[in-house]
XYZ file of C-alpha atoms in Angstrom:
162
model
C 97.743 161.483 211.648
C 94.412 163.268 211.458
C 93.631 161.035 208.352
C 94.428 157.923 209.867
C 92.205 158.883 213.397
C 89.030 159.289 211.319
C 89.481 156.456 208.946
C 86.209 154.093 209.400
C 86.715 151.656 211.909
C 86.601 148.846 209.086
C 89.917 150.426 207.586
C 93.936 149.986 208.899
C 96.083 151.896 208.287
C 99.886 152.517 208.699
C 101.827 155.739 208.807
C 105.341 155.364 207.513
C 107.991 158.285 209.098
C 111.002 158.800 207.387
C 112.680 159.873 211.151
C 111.101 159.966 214.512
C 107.283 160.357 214.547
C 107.643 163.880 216.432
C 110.062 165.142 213.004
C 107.849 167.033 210.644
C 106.192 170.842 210.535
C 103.145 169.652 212.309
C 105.718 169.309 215.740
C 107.837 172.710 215.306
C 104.889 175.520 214.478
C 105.089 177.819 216.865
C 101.824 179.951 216.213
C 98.560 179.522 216.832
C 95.600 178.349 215.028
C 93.533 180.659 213.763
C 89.296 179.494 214.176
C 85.848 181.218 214.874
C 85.887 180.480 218.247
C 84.319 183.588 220.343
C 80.870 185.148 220.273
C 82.093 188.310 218.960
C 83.644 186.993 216.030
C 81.980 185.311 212.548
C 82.841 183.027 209.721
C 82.010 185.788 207.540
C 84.731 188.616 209.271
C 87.089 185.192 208.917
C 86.232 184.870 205.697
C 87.212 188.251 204.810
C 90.012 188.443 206.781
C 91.700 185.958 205.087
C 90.650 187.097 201.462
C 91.881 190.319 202.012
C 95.058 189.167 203.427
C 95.618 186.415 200.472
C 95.331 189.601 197.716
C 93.672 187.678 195.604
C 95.616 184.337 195.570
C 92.948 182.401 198.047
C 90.014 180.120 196.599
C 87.208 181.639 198.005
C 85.672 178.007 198.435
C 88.309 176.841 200.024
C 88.585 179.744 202.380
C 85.295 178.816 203.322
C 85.222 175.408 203.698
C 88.263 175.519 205.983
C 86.607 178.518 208.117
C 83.420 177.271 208.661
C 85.046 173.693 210.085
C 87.531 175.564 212.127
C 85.509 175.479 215.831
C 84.649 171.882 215.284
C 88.623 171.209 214.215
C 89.607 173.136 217.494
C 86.878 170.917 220.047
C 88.169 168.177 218.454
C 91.711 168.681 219.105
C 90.694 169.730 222.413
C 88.958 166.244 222.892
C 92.256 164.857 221.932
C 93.401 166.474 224.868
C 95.751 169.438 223.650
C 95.808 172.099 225.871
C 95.655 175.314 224.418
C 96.051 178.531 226.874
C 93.511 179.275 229.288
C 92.804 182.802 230.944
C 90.420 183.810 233.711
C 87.531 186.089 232.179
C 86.686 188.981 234.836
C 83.158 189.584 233.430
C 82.205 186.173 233.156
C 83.942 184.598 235.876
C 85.031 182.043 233.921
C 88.027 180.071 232.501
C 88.247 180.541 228.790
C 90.586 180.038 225.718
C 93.255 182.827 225.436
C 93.037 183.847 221.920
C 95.320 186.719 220.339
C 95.270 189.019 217.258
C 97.694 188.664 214.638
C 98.783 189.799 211.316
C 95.238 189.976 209.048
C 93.254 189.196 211.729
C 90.506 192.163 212.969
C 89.392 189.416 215.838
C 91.177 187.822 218.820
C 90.909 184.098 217.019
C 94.257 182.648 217.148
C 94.378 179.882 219.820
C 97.627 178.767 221.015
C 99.577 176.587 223.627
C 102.516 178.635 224.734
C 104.628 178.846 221.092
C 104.514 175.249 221.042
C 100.875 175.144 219.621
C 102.572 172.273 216.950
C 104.546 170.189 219.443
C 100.863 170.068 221.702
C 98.965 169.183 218.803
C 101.645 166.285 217.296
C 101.794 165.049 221.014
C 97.991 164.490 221.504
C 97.202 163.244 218.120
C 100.329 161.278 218.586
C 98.750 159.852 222.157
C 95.299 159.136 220.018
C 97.059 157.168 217.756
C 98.731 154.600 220.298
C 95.131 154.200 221.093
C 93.727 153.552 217.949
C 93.541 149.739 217.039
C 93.864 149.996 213.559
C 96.946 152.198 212.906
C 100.466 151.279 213.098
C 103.035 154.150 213.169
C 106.457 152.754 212.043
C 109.525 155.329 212.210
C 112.542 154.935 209.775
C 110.730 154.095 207.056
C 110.611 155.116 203.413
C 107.981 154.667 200.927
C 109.853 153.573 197.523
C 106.647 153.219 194.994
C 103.236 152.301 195.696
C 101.680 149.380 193.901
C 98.855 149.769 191.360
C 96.484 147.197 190.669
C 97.112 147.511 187.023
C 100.915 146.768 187.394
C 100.121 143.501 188.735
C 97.604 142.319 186.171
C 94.082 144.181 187.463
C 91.899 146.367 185.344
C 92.192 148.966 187.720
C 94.361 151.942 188.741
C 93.553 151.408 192.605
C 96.735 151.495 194.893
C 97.068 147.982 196.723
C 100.268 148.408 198.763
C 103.292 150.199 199.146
């Protein structure tokens, strides 16, 4: 779904669901997602965290590329319109994202709607794509075998349809 929201506007798309549109992982995740969100916390101490807590089985660059783009994933969702959980901050007199700690973590930086965080996040990008002119969600459908250009007689290995 993400894919098909930032394709240029010159593409189409269409996203093929084996069930209903709301069946997959994306819908049932309760957690949170974890993001450098507050003042007090860094890419860096996110970076670490999750290196230490992947014992050596996370690519470094990787780990990086996804924590440094977590904020601007998280603003965009929230431009979507999912609403993750707000809380009144005392000191600041404000309203402000309600993050918690969990396993790995040594910052508050897990953002959450209730423990439905997936079922928010499938709904509103799930909204965005009704929108969206140039993708077509079709439910109870299977993709058999995509079609190369070489198979039909093209010097090329470029996918042409499905």
């Amino acid at each position: 779904m993400t894919l098909a929201l930032n394709l240029p506007p010159s593409l189409s798309a269409v996203i093929l669901c084996k069930g209903q549109s709301t069946e997959g992982s994306t819908y049932y995740a309760q957690g949170g997602v974890a993001a450098v969100i507050d003042s007090y916390d860094s890419v860096e101490s996110h970076i670490r965290d999750t290196l230490d807590a992947g014992a050596g089985l996370c690519h470094e660059d990787v780990v990086r590329f996804t924590v440094e783009r977590s904020s601007a994933v998280i603003s965009w969702l929230v431009e979507l319109g999912v609403k993750f959980d707000m809380r009144w901050s005392q000191s600041d007199q404000k309203s402000e994202f309600h993050l918690t700690q969990e396993g790995g973590h040594s910052h508050r930086r897990v953002i959450h709607a209730a423990d439905a965080t997936g079922r928010e996040i499938s709904l509103a990008l799930q909204d965005a794509l009704q929108q969206h002119p140039n993708v077509k969600v079709r439910e109870h459908y299977v993709g058999v075998d995509l079609i190369t250009a070489d198979r039909v007689g093209q010097n090329s290995n470029r996918c042409i349809g499905a």
